[in-house]
């Protein structure tokens, strides 16, 4: 954690700000290690304070060695005002993309007039883009759990089972194997519902001859996984095989393009070119992928407009899909770590051929 604070302090210095106030839960955890649900950080150029109430004092002392734990009695902003007064801090950055307008007005009222508030946008999210080895290990474990769940669910997927049953079985398996929660509401989209990129599980029954797209993940030690596979219920038709092969070719092209020094938009382009080559460009409208970490969708995005140049240690998904209204869809998604000479997959669920279930 010390390295993270140092990198943040360099930013404060560069921007001429004396301190930063952090309340966004993942940013708070990233910088301090604190996993409680109520608390705020004040990081100055010399000191680190964790402001929390009596319920979390013991937990904070255990999780945040080296931090000054400051007990909040009346309100967080009142405590912050006290502290800033004592420390004689005159400029304070806040999380401009997170603090609500009401909180901002409140903050202005509570703080001494001399304190200038500066909105910081994504300063900490920028730091979070590049993962440390321990973070990658947590992501790998979360991905491994998702892989195991895929093997498990293959035996469960068959005609007559509802999409919701599949989602429930996945969640139960993941939780039983040690995931604290699932990454997001599980997507199980069968038959024509597969044309919806975000078709969360419904009470629709799976039927023979359909494709089923499942997209899910889980949390491990605060870090998330995200995996998508499309499988076939019974022998696939030629068209189903064809669409699957195109999406797979695009996904593999994306992973092949992934390496340090390459623009995130270039990876998106590599994927899109394959799908366009076969005439399905209009049927792939979402971006190619996203960063994964303490939040399941975080920076950088792999999209047309993203300006980030990929760096070693970034962890992203590559997840093209083709969606045909009335027919259904195919999506394949893996998580990978960007490395100097390429990328390393974190998810390993099989994908080389359209898997037949039921
Ligand atoms: Zn996903
Ligand atoms: Zn994803």
Coordinates of C-alpha atoms and ligand atoms in Angstrom, one line a residue:
X1 CA 0.0 0.0 0.0
X2 CA 2.9 2.3 0.7
X3 CA 3.8 2.5 -3.0
X4 CA 0.2 3.5 -3.8
X5 CA 0.3 6.3 -1.4
X6 CA 3.6 7.5 -2.7
X7 CA 2.2 7.5 -6.3
X8 CA -0.8 9.4 -5.2
X9 CA 1.3 12.0 -3.3
X10 CA 3.3 12.6 -6.5
X11 CA 0.1 13.5 -8.2
X12 CA -0.9 15.8 -5.3
X13 CA 2.5 17.5 -5.7
X14 CA 2.2 17.8 -9.4
X15 CA -1.2 19.4 -9.1
X16 CA -0.2 21.7 -6.3
X17 CA -2.7 20.2 -3.8
X18 CA -1.9 19.7 -0.2
X19 CA -4.3 16.8 0.6
X20 CA -7.0 14.5 -0.8
X21 CA -10.2 13.3 0.7
X22 CA -11.4 9.9 -0.3
X23 CA -14.7 8.2 0.3
X24 CA -15.3 6.0 -2.8
X25 CA -15.3 2.5 -1.3
X26 CA -12.9 0.8 -3.7
X27 CA -10.5 3.7 -3.7
X28 CA -10.6 3.7 0.1
X29 CA -9.8 0.0 0.2
X30 CA -7.1 0.4 -2.5
X31 CA -5.2 3.0 -0.6
X32 CA -5.7 1.9 3.0
X33 CA -6.7 -1.8 3.0
X34 CA -9.8 -0.8 5.0
X35 CA -12.8 -3.1 4.1
X36 CA -15.4 -1.5 6.4
X37 CA -18.4 0.1 4.8
X38 CA -18.2 3.5 6.5
X39 CA -15.1 5.6 6.6
X40 CA -13.1 8.3 4.7
X41 CA -9.5 8.9 4.1
X42 CA -7.5 12.1 4.4
X43 CA -4.1 11.8 2.8
X44 CA -1.7 14.8 3.1
X45 CA 1.8 15.0 1.9
X46 CA 3.1 13.7 5.2
X47 CA 0.3 11.8 6.9
X48 CA -2.5 9.3 6.3
X49 CA -5.8 9.5 8.3
X50 CA -8.7 7.1 8.4
X51 CA -11.8 8.7 9.7
X52 CA -14.4 6.3 10.9
X53 CA -16.9 5.8 13.7
X54 CA -16.8 3.7 16.8
X55 CA -18.2 0.6 15.1
X56 CA -15.0 0.3 12.9
X57 CA -12.2 1.5 15.2
X58 CA -10.9 -2.0 16.0
X59 CA -11.2 -3.2 12.4
X60 CA -9.5 -0.1 11.1
X61 CA -6.6 -0.5 13.5
X62 CA -6.1 -4.1 12.4
X63 CA -6.5 -3.5 8.7
X64 CA -4.6 -0.2 8.3
X65 CA -1.2 -0.3 10.1
X66 CA 0.6 2.9 9.8
X67 CA -2.6 5.0 9.5
X68 CA -3.8 7.5 12.1
X69 CA -7.3 6.3 13.0
X70 CA -9.5 9.3 13.8
X71 CA -12.8 8.7 15.4
X72 CA -15.8 10.4 13.8
X73 CA -18.3 11.5 16.5
X74 CA -20.7 14.0 15.0
X75 CA -20.2 13.7 11.2
X76 CA -17.4 12.8 8.8
X77 CA -17.3 16.4 7.4
X78 CA -17.1 17.9 10.9
X79 CA -14.2 15.6 11.8
X80 CA -12.5 16.4 8.5
X81 CA -12.9 20.2 9.2
X82 CA -11.3 19.7 12.6
X83 CA -8.4 17.8 11.2
X84 CA -7.8 20.2 8.4
X85 CA -7.8 23.0 10.9
X86 CA -5.2 21.2 13.1
X87 CA -3.0 20.4 10.1
X88 CA -3.4 23.8 8.5
X89 CA -4.2 22.4 5.1
X90 CA -5.5 25.0 2.7
X91 CA -6.2 23.0 -0.5
X92 CA -8.1 19.7 -0.6
X93 CA -8.9 17.5 -3.6
X94 CA -12.1 15.5 -3.5
X95 CA -13.4 12.8 -5.8
X96 CA -15.2 14.9 -8.3
X97 CA -16.8 11.9 -10.1
X98 CA -18.1 10.4 -6.9
X99 CA -19.1 13.1 -4.4
X100 CA -22.8 14.1 -4.8
X101 CA -23.8 17.7 -5.2
X102 CA -25.4 17.7 -1.8
X103 CA -22.2 16.3 -0.2
X104 CA -20.2 19.0 -2.0
X105 CA -22.4 21.8 -0.7
X106 CA -22.3 20.3 2.8
X107 CA -18.5 20.0 2.6
X108 CA -18.2 23.6 1.5
X109 CA -20.3 24.7 4.5
X110 CA -18.4 22.6 7.0
X111 CA -14.8 23.3 5.9
X112 CA -13.0 26.5 7.0
X113 CA -13.3 29.2 4.4
X114 CA -9.6 29.2 3.8
X115 CA -9.7 25.6 2.4
X116 CA -10.0 25.5 -1.3
X117 CA -11.8 22.4 -2.7
X118 CA -10.4 21.0 -5.9
X119 CA -12.4 18.4 -7.8
X120 CA -10.1 15.5 -8.7
X121 CA -11.4 13.3 -11.5
X122 CA -10.2 9.7 -11.6
X123 CA -6.8 10.3 -10.0
X124 CA -7.0 7.1 -8.0
X125 CA -8.8 5.2 -10.7
X126 CA -5.7 6.0 -12.9
X127 CA -3.4 4.4 -10.3
X128 CA -5.7 1.4 -10.1
X129 CA -5.4 0.7 -13.8
X130 CA -2.0 -1.1 -13.4
X131 CA -2.2 -4.0 -11.0
X132 CA 0.5 -5.2 -8.6
X133 CA 1.4 -8.9 -8.5
X134 CA -0.8 -9.5 -5.4
X135 CA -3.8 -7.9 -7.1
X136 CA -3.2 -10.1 -10.2
X137 CA -3.1 -13.1 -8.0
X138 CA -6.5 -12.2 -6.5
X139 CA -7.9 -11.7 -10.0
X140 CA -6.5 -15.0 -11.1
X141 CA -8.2 -16.8 -8.2
X142 CA -11.5 -15.1 -9.0
X143 CA -11.1 -16.2 -12.6
X144 CA -10.2 -19.7 -11.6
X145 CA -13.4 -20.0 -9.6
X146 CA -15.4 -18.8 -12.6
X147 CA -13.6 -21.5 -14.7
X148 CA -14.5 -24.2 -12.3
X149 CA -18.1 -23.0 -12.3
X150 CA -18.2 -23.3 -16.1
X151 CA -17.2 -26.9 -16.0
X152 CA -19.8 -27.5 -13.3
X153 CA -22.6 -25.7 -15.2
X154 CA -22.0 -27.7 -18.4
X155 CA -23.6 -30.8 -16.8
X156 CA -26.5 -28.7 -15.6
X157 CA -27.5 -26.9 -18.8
X158 CA -30.1 -28.9 -20.7
X159 CA -33.5 -28.4 -22.3
X160 CA -36.3 -27.9 -19.8
X161 CA -34.2 -26.0 -17.3
X162 CA -35.0 -22.3 -16.8
X163 CA -32.4 -19.6 -17.3
X164 CA -32.9 -18.6 -13.7
X165 CA -32.1 -22.1 -12.6
X166 CA -28.8 -21.9 -14.4
X167 CA -28.0 -18.5 -12.8
X168 CA -28.9 -19.8 -9.4
X169 CA -26.8 -22.9 -9.8
X170 CA -23.8 -20.8 -10.9
X171 CA -24.2 -18.5 -7.9
X172 CA -24.6 -21.3 -5.4
X173 CA -21.5 -23.1 -6.8
X174 CA -19.4 -19.9 -6.7
X175 CA -20.5 -19.0 -3.2
X176 CA -19.9 -22.5 -1.9
X177 CA -16.4 -22.5 -3.4
X178 CA -15.4 -19.4 -1.5
X179 CA -16.6 -16.4 -3.5
X180 CA -18.1 -13.8 -1.2
X181 CA -20.5 -12.5 -3.9
X182 CA -21.1 -12.7 -7.6
X183 CA -19.8 -9.9 -9.9
X184 CA -23.1 -8.8 -11.2
X185 CA -26.6 -10.2 -11.9
X186 CA -25.8 -13.3 -14.0
X187 CA -26.6 -13.2 -17.7
X188 CA -28.2 -16.3 -19.1
X189 CA -29.6 -15.6 -22.5
X190 CA -31.0 -18.5 -24.5
X191 CA -32.4 -18.7 -28.0
X192 CA -33.7 -15.3 -29.3
X193 CA -32.9 -13.7 -25.9
X194 CA -29.2 -14.1 -26.8
X195 CA -29.7 -11.1 -29.1
X196 CA -29.7 -9.0 -26.0
X197 CA -26.1 -8.4 -24.9
X198 CA -27.3 -7.9 -21.3
X199 CA -30.1 -10.4 -21.1
X200 CA -30.1 -11.3 -17.4
X201 CA -31.6 -14.7 -16.6
X202 CA -35.4 -14.9 -17.0
X203 CA -37.9 -17.7 -16.3
X204 CA -37.6 -18.8 -19.9
X205 CA -36.9 -22.5 -20.4
X206 CA -34.0 -23.7 -22.4
X207 CA -34.9 -25.5 -25.6
X208 CA -33.1 -28.0 -27.8
X209 CA -31.5 -26.3 -30.8
X210 CA -30.8 -23.0 -29.0
X211 CA -27.6 -21.3 -28.2
X212 CA -27.1 -20.2 -24.6
X213 CA -24.8 -17.3 -23.6
X214 CA -23.8 -17.2 -19.9
X215 CA -21.9 -14.2 -18.6
X216 CA -20.9 -14.1 -14.9
X217 CA -18.1 -13.8 -12.4
X218 CA -17.4 -13.6 -8.7
X219 CA -15.4 -11.7 -6.1
X220 CA -12.3 -13.0 -4.4
X221 CA -10.6 -10.8 -1.8
X222 CA -12.2 -7.7 -3.2
X223 CA -11.3 -8.5 -6.9
X224 CA -13.7 -9.6 -9.6
X225 CA -13.8 -12.0 -12.4
X226 CA -15.8 -11.8 -15.6
X227 CA -16.3 -14.6 -18.1
X228 CA -18.6 -15.3 -21.0
X229 CA -19.2 -18.5 -23.0
X230 CA -21.9 -19.5 -25.5
X231 CA -22.9 -23.1 -25.7
X232 CA -25.3 -25.1 -27.8
X233 CA -28.2 -27.2 -26.7
X234 CA -27.9 -30.2 -28.9
X235 CA -26.0 -30.3 -32.3
X236 CA -25.6 -26.8 -33.7
X237 CA -26.9 -25.6 -37.0
X238 CA -24.5 -24.5 -39.7
X239 CA -25.4 -20.9 -39.1
X240 CA -24.8 -21.2 -35.3
X241 CA -21.5 -22.8 -36.0
X242 CA -20.6 -20.0 -38.5
X243 CA -21.5 -17.2 -36.1
X244 CA -19.6 -18.8 -33.3
X245 CA -16.5 -19.3 -35.5
X246 CA -16.5 -15.6 -36.4
X247 CA -16.8 -14.4 -32.8
X248 CA -14.0 -16.8 -31.8
X249 CA -11.8 -15.5 -34.6
X250 CA -12.4 -11.9 -33.5
X251 CA -11.8 -12.7 -29.9
X252 CA -8.6 -14.5 -30.6
X253 CA -7.5 -11.6 -32.8
X254 CA -8.2 -9.2 -29.9
X255 CA -6.1 -11.3 -27.5
X256 CA -3.3 -11.5 -30.1
X257 CA -3.3 -7.7 -30.4
X258 CA -3.1 -7.2 -26.6
X259 CA 0.3 -6.1 -25.3
X260 CA 2.1 -3.2 -23.7
X261 CA 2.5 -0.1 -25.9
X262 CA -0.6 -0.8 -28.0
X263 CA -3.5 1.6 -27.9
X264 CA -6.6 0.2 -26.2
X265 CA -8.5 1.4 -29.3
X266 CA -6.2 -0.7 -31.6
X267 CA -7.3 -3.8 -29.8
X268 CA -10.9 -2.8 -30.3
X269 CA -10.1 -2.2 -34.0
X270 CA -8.4 -5.7 -34.4
X271 CA -11.6 -7.3 -33.0
X272 CA -14.0 -5.2 -35.0
X273 CA -12.2 -5.8 -38.3
X274 CA -12.7 -9.5 -38.1
X275 CA -16.5 -9.1 -37.5
X276 CA -16.8 -6.5 -40.2
X277 CA -14.9 -8.7 -42.7
X278 CA -17.8 -11.2 -42.4
X279 CA -20.4 -8.5 -42.7
X280 CA -21.6 -8.4 -39.1
X281 CA -20.2 -5.0 -38.0
X282 CA -23.7 -3.7 -37.4
X283 CA -24.4 -6.6 -35.0
X284 CA -21.5 -5.8 -32.7
X285 CA -22.2 -2.4 -31.2
X286 CA -20.7 -2.6 -27.7
X287 CA -17.0 -2.0 -26.9
X288 CA -14.5 -4.9 -27.0
X289 CA -13.7 -5.0 -23.3
X290 CA -12.9 -3.2 -20.1
X291 CA -10.5 -3.2 -17.1
X292 CA -11.3 -5.5 -14.2
X293 CA -10.1 -5.1 -10.6
X294 CA -11.8 -3.9 -7.4
X295 CA -14.7 -3.0 -9.6
X296 CA -15.8 -5.4 -12.4
X297 CA -16.0 -2.6 -15.0
X298 CA -13.2 -0.2 -14.6
X299 CA -10.6 1.7 -16.6
X300 CA -9.3 1.2 -19.3
X301 CA -12.1 0.5 -21.7
X302 CA -11.2 -1.3 -25.0
X303 CA -13.2 0.9 -27.3
X304 CA -13.0 3.0 -30.4
X305 CA -12.5 6.2 -28.5
X306 CA -10.3 5.1 -25.6
X307 CA -7.0 6.9 -25.6
X308 CA -5.2 4.8 -23.1
X309 CA -2.0 3.1 -24.2
X310 CA -1.9 -0.4 -22.6
X311 CA 0.8 -1.0 -20.0
X312 CA 2.1 -4.2 -18.5
X313 CA 0.0 -5.1 -15.4
X314 CA -3.3 -3.9 -16.8
X315 CA -6.0 -6.5 -16.6
X316 CA -8.8 -6.3 -19.2
X317 CA -11.5 -8.4 -20.8
X318 CA -11.8 -9.1 -24.5
X319 CA -15.5 -9.9 -25.3
X320 CA -16.8 -9.5 -28.8
X321 CA -20.3 -10.7 -29.7
X322 CA -22.6 -10.9 -32.6
X323 CA -26.3 -10.3 -31.9
X324 CA -29.0 -11.1 -34.5
X325 CA -32.5 -9.9 -33.5
X326 CA -35.0 -12.7 -33.5
X327 CA -32.2 -15.3 -33.9
X328 CA -30.0 -15.0 -30.9
X329 CA -26.4 -14.2 -30.2
X330 CA -22.8 -15.4 -29.4
X331 CA -20.3 -13.7 -27.1
X332 CA -17.0 -15.0 -25.9
X333 CA -15.2 -13.2 -23.1
X334 CA -11.8 -13.8 -21.3
X335 CA -9.8 -11.8 -18.9
X336 CA -6.1 -11.3 -19.6
X337 CA -3.1 -9.5 -18.0
X338 CA -1.3 -7.2 -20.4
X339 CA 2.5 -8.0 -20.6
X340 CA 5.4 -6.5 -22.4
X341 CA 5.4 -9.1 -25.2
X342 CA 1.7 -10.1 -25.3
X343 CA -0.9 -11.1 -22.7
X344 CA -1.5 -13.9 -20.3
X345 CA -5.0 -15.3 -19.9
X346 CA -6.6 -15.5 -16.5
X347 CA -9.7 -17.4 -17.6
X348 CA -9.3 -20.8 -19.2
X349 CA -12.8 -22.2 -19.8
X350 CA -12.8 -24.1 -23.1
X351 CA -13.9 -22.1 -26.2
X352 CA -12.1 -23.6 -29.2
X353 CA -15.2 -25.3 -30.4
X354 CA -18.9 -24.7 -29.8
X355 CA -19.6 -26.9 -26.8
X356 CA -22.8 -29.1 -27.0
X357 CA -24.8 -29.5 -23.8
X358 CA -27.8 -31.5 -22.9
Ligands
LIG1 ZN1 -19.0 -10.4 -18.7
LIG2 ZN1 -17.1 -8.0 -19.2

